[in-house]
Amino acid sequence: MNPDLTVDLCGIRLRNPLVLASGVLGTEPGILHRVGLAGAGAVTSKSCSLLPRKGHPNPTVLDWGPGLINAVGLANPGVEEEVRILREARERLAGEGVAIFASIVAGTVEEFAEVARRVSAAEPDLIEVNISCPNVISEFGELFAHRPESAAAVTRAVKEATDIPVSVKLSPNVADIVSIAQAVAEAGADAITAINTVGPGMVIDVESGRPFLSNREGGLSGPAIRPVAVRCVYRIAQAVDVPVIGTGGVMRGRDVVEMVMAGATAVGVGSAVYWRGPEVFGELLAEVREFLVSHGYGSLAEIRGVAHR
Amino acid sequence: MMRSGDLEGRFPRAFRVALVRQETPRVRTLVLEGRLAAEPGQFVMAWLPGLDEKPFSLVDGDPLTLAVARVGPFTEAVHRLQVGDRLWVRGPQGRGFALPLGRLLVVGGGYGVAPLLFLARRTREAGQEVWAVLGARTATDLLFVDRFRALGCRVEVATEDGSAGRLGLASEVAAALLAEGGVQALAACGPEGLLEAVAALGRRWDVPTEVSREAYMRCGIGVCGSCARDGRLVCKEGPVFRVHPAPAREAEGPVPDLPHLEVVPLAPKG
């Protein structure tokens, strides 16, 4: 028996729920292609902005034990080059059944709309709107993801700028993520990605007395944050009708199962690549299949949201 | 001594500078107090708190030795370090050389020579013959010529302006040495053009060949994708790649075909 892993994510048919999360590996057509061949249902490119960004100096990513801490600072070649990257990734992945998601970032509502308009030229299957990167607070000020009104304003502007389905990526670092999820859903979001990194946090080198990251603080990811992510996904899935891409600390097949049980439609995988390599996607799929078979489930749909019962 | 525990090598660790040597007008060797269990071809991320962190290939693991070319603000600051100052290092990272034992030909261009000295030393310690072709733009940029000779290597020098050794490219001299016969392993590090030429030589003479590639690195641990080249993570699956013989496609896993340089990652090591 081969359980049905296909997913309908706001009208996009995914061959399986696994999505390469934005910010990990998605810099180059070759690596997007490889992750797709490795088994991902969709791959998300690294967030692109209107103009190229250098990002923060090194160190930018550190393994602190139970997880990673990062402040890459949204380094990207700008939307124009991103369109080329996405097109080439699409060409290389043609016929493989892998969806391509483009992630966008901006400093103003108008700029979000402009980047969305321009990235649409690459015809991605979905545009993920990154309003929640914690590593540019000093530059951008308060994040759009911090308030329902600003999150909704970005969502509306992006929806007006493109016909491509839109998922808004939320921050867990707020008092009430549910109200923000409701606001972006009401503003027209087709899906919600939850969550971006947690914190920010800080790790200090006690020899030099200095924070390791050049940005001093950075977002936490990896196994340490999974319970935070699962809880956010659970609460959001309870409160809104749009599908959720559950992201945060997924390392094993049983973590994928947990996210789906919390109500996720698709499941983002990011930091696991550090521990298990780019081929983690195929391994996770095998683990999910094995779980479903050994527990007598015929499809992912049978376990979706069961934790709400 | 290295501290123990799961995070060994993952956090930057402070080492004191034991010795500084000016090798060429641009390159300095830093010998640090301490050691890392490392293979030739592996690299470390070197950090100066508050400034930056960059990758450097190892000249030796015991004592920990780096060759640093002055190319920008960070390497200028590293060049200002004196004996007793501290440099933070995390690693070793990536995969090193894993060539079969036998007569080894190393081909280095510019400061690409640095990891090849480590490889030559290990190979000599294993009782094997080493031939070295060391190339540079001009005589003053030649690196470690005396050091290779001191190891008992046969050394050939090539400069692009003819100011030392043969006039021409290191790859051209390497071609002549391969034609002499008897080379059982081939290693190269340097500019991409040199690597492509050496890869072609390895295929032509059917000699096991590995090259160490350079790439712009950020995280250095296989997450951010900055160093991805043709779908490969140079920081984690390289910097050393086998270019000949290519393993069977089915043994590689789901990896796309690679344009130009036929690079395939080495088998993971324990």
Coordinates of C-alpha atoms in Angstrom, one line a residue, chain A residues 56 59-62 64 68-73 133-137 173 196-203 211-221 225:
Chain A
H56 CA 25.2 41.2 7.2
P59 CA 29.5 35.3 11.2
T60 CA 25.9 34.9 10.0
V61 CA 24.9 31.4 11.0
L62 CA 25.9 29.3 14.0
W64 CA 24.4 26.6 19.1
L68 CA 20.7 27.3 14.6
I69 CA 20.9 31.0 15.1
N70 CA 21.2 33.2 12.0
A71 CA 21.3 36.7 10.8
V72 CA 22.1 36.6 7.2
G73 CA 20.4 39.9 6.7
C133 CA 12.4 38.4 9.0
P134 CA 13.7 39.3 12.5
N135 CA 17.2 40.1 11.3
V136 CA 16.5 43.5 9.8
I137 CA 14.6 45.1 12.6
N173 CA 7.4 36.8 18.1
N196 CA 9.6 32.5 10.7
T197 CA 12.5 32.2 13.1
V198 CA 12.0 32.6 16.8
G199 CA 13.5 35.3 19.1
P200 CA 15.6 37.0 18.1
G201 CA 18.2 35.4 20.3
M202 CA 21.8 36.0 21.1
V203 CA 24.8 33.8 21.7
P211 CA 28.1 38.2 20.4
F212 CA 29.1 35.6 17.7
L213 CA 26.8 37.0 15.1
S214 CA 27.9 40.3 13.4
N215 CA 24.3 41.4 13.7
R216 CA 24.6 40.5 17.4
E217 CA 21.2 38.9 17.5
G218 CA 19.5 36.5 15.1
G219 CA 16.6 34.2 14.6
L220 CA 16.4 30.8 16.1
S221 CA 15.6 27.7 14.1
I225 CA 11.7 25.8 18.1

